[in-house]
PDB file of C-alpha atoms in Angstrom:
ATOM      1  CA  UNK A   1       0.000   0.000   0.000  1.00 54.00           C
ATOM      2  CA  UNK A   2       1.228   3.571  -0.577  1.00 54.00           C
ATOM      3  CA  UNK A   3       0.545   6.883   1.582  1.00 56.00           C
ATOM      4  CA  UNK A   4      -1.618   9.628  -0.752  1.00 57.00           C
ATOM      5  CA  UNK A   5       1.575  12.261  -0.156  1.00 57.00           C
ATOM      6  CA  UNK A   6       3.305  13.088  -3.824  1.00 56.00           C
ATOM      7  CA  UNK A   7       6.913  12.906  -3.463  1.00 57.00           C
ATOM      8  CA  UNK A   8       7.695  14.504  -6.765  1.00 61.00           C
ATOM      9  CA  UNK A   9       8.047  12.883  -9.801  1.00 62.00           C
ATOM     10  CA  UNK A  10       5.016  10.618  -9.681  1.00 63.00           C
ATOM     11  CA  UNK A  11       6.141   9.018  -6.558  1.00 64.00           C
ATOM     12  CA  UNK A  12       4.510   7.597  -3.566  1.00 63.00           C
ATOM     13  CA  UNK A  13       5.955   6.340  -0.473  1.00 66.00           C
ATOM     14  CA  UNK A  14       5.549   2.634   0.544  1.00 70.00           C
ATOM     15  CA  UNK A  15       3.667   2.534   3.973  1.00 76.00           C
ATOM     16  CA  UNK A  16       3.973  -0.448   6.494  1.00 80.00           C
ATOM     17  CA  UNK A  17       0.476  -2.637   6.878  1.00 83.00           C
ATOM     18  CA  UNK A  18       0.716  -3.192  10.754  1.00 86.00           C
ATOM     19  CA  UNK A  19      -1.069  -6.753  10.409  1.00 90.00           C
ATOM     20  CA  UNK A  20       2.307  -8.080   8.102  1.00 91.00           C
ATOM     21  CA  UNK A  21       5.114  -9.413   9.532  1.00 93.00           C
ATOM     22  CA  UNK A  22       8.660  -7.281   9.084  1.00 92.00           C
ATOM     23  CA  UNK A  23      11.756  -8.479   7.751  1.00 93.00           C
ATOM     24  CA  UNK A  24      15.239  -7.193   8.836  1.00 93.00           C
ATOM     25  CA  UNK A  25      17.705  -8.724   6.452  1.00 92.00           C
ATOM     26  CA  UNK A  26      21.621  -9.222   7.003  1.00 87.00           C
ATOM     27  CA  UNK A  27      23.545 -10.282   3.990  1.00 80.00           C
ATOM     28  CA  UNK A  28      26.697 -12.572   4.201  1.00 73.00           C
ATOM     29  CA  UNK A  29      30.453 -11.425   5.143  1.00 70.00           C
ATOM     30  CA  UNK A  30      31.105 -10.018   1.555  1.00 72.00           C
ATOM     31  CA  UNK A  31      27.067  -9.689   0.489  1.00 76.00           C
ATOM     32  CA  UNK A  32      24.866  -6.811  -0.006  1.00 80.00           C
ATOM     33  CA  UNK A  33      21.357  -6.304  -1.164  1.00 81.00           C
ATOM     34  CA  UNK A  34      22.590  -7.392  -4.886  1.00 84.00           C
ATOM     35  CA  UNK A  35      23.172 -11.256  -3.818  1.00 85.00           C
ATOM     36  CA  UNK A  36      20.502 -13.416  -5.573  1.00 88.00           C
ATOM     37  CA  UNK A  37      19.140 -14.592  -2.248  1.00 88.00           C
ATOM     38  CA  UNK A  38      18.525 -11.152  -0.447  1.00 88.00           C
ATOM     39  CA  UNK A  39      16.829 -10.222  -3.599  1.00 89.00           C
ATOM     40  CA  UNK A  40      14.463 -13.672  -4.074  1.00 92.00           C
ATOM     41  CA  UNK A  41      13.930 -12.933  -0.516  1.00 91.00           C
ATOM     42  CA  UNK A  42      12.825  -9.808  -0.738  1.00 89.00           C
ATOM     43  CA  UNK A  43      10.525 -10.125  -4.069  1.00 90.00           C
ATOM     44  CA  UNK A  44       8.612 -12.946  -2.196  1.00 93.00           C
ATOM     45  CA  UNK A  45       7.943 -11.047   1.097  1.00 91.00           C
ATOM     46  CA  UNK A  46       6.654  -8.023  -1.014  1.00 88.00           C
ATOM     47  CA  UNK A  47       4.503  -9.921  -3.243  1.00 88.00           C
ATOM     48  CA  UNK A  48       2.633 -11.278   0.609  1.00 89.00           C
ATOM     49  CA  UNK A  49       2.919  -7.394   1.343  1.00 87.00           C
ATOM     50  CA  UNK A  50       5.245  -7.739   4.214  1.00 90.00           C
ATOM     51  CA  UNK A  51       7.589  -5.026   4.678  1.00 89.00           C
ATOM     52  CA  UNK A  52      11.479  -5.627   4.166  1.00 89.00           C
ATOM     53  CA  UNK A  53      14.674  -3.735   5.396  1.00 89.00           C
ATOM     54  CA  UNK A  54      18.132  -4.809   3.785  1.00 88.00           C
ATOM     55  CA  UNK A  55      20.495  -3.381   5.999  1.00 85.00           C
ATOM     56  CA  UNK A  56      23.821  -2.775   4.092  1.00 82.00           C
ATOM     57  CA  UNK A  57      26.963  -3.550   6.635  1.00 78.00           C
ATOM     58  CA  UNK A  58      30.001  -0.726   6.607  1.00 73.00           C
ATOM     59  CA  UNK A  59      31.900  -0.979   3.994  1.00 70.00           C
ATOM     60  CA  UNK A  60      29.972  -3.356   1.642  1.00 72.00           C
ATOM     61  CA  UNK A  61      29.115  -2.545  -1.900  1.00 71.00           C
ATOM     62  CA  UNK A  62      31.878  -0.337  -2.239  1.00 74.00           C
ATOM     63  CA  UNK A  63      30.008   2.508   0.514  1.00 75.00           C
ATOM     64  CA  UNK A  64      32.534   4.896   1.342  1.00 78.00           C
ATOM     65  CA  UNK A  65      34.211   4.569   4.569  1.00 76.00           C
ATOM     66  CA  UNK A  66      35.980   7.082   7.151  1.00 76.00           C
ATOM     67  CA  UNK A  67      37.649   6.652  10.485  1.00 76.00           C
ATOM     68  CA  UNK A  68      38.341   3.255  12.478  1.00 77.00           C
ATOM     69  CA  UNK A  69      34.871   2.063  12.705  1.00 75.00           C
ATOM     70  CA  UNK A  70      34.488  -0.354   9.940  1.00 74.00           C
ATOM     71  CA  UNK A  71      32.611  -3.522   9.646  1.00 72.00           C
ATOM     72  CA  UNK A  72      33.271  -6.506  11.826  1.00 73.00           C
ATOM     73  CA  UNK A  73      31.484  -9.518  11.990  1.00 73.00           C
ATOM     74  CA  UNK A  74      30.645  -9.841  16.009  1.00 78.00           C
ATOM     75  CA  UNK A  75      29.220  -6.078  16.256  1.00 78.00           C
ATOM     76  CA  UNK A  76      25.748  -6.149  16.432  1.00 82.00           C
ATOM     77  CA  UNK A  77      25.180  -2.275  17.429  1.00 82.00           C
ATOM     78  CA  UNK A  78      24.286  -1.679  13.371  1.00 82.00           C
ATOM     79  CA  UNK A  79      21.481  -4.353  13.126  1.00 85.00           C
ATOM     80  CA  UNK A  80      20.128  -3.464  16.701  1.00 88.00           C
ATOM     81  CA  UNK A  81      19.782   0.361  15.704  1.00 85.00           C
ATOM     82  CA  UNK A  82      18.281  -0.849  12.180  1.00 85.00           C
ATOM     83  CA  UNK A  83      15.610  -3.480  14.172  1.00 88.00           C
ATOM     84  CA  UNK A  84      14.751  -0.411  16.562  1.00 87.00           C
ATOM     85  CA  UNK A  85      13.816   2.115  13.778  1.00 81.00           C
TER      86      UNK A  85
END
C-alpha cells in the first residue's frame, strides 16, 4: 500500500500494513542487497505485502568509509539500531 503524499516525480511512499510481519535482512560477510538470495527474498515477502529492510553492513558494496569504525562480523550495534527504527 502507498501513503496519498506526492513525493515529486510521480512518486509515492511505501507505507507499512501493521497486520504483516517485518523483515530485517543481514547479507553474508562479503554480500549486499545485490546477492541473488537477499533479492528472491525480498521479491517474495513483497509480493505477501510484508515489509522488508536490507540493511547494508560498513563498507559493503563499495560505501565509502571514514575513520576506524568499519565492519566486523561480532558487532551487532548496526542491526540493533536498524531493528529499533
Amino acid at each position: 500500500p502507498f501513503d496519498d503524499f506526492n513525493y515529486g516525480a510521480g512518486k509515492k511512499k511505501l507505507i507499512h500494513d501493521s497486520m504483516k510481519p517485518v523483515y530485517l535482512v543481514l547479507h553474508g560477510l562479503n554480500g549486499g542487497s545485490h546477492e541473488e538470495y537477499v533479492k528472491d527474498l525480498v521479491k517474495r515477502r513483497r509480493a505477501e505485502g510484508s515489509t522488508v529492510v536490507v540493511l547494508i553492513a560498513r563498507g559493503m558494496m563499495d560505501t565509502k568509509m571514514s575513520g576506524w569504525n568499519v565492519f566486523h562480523g561480532a558487532r551487532t550495534g548496526d542491526a540493533d539500531i536498524a531493528a529499533r527504527a
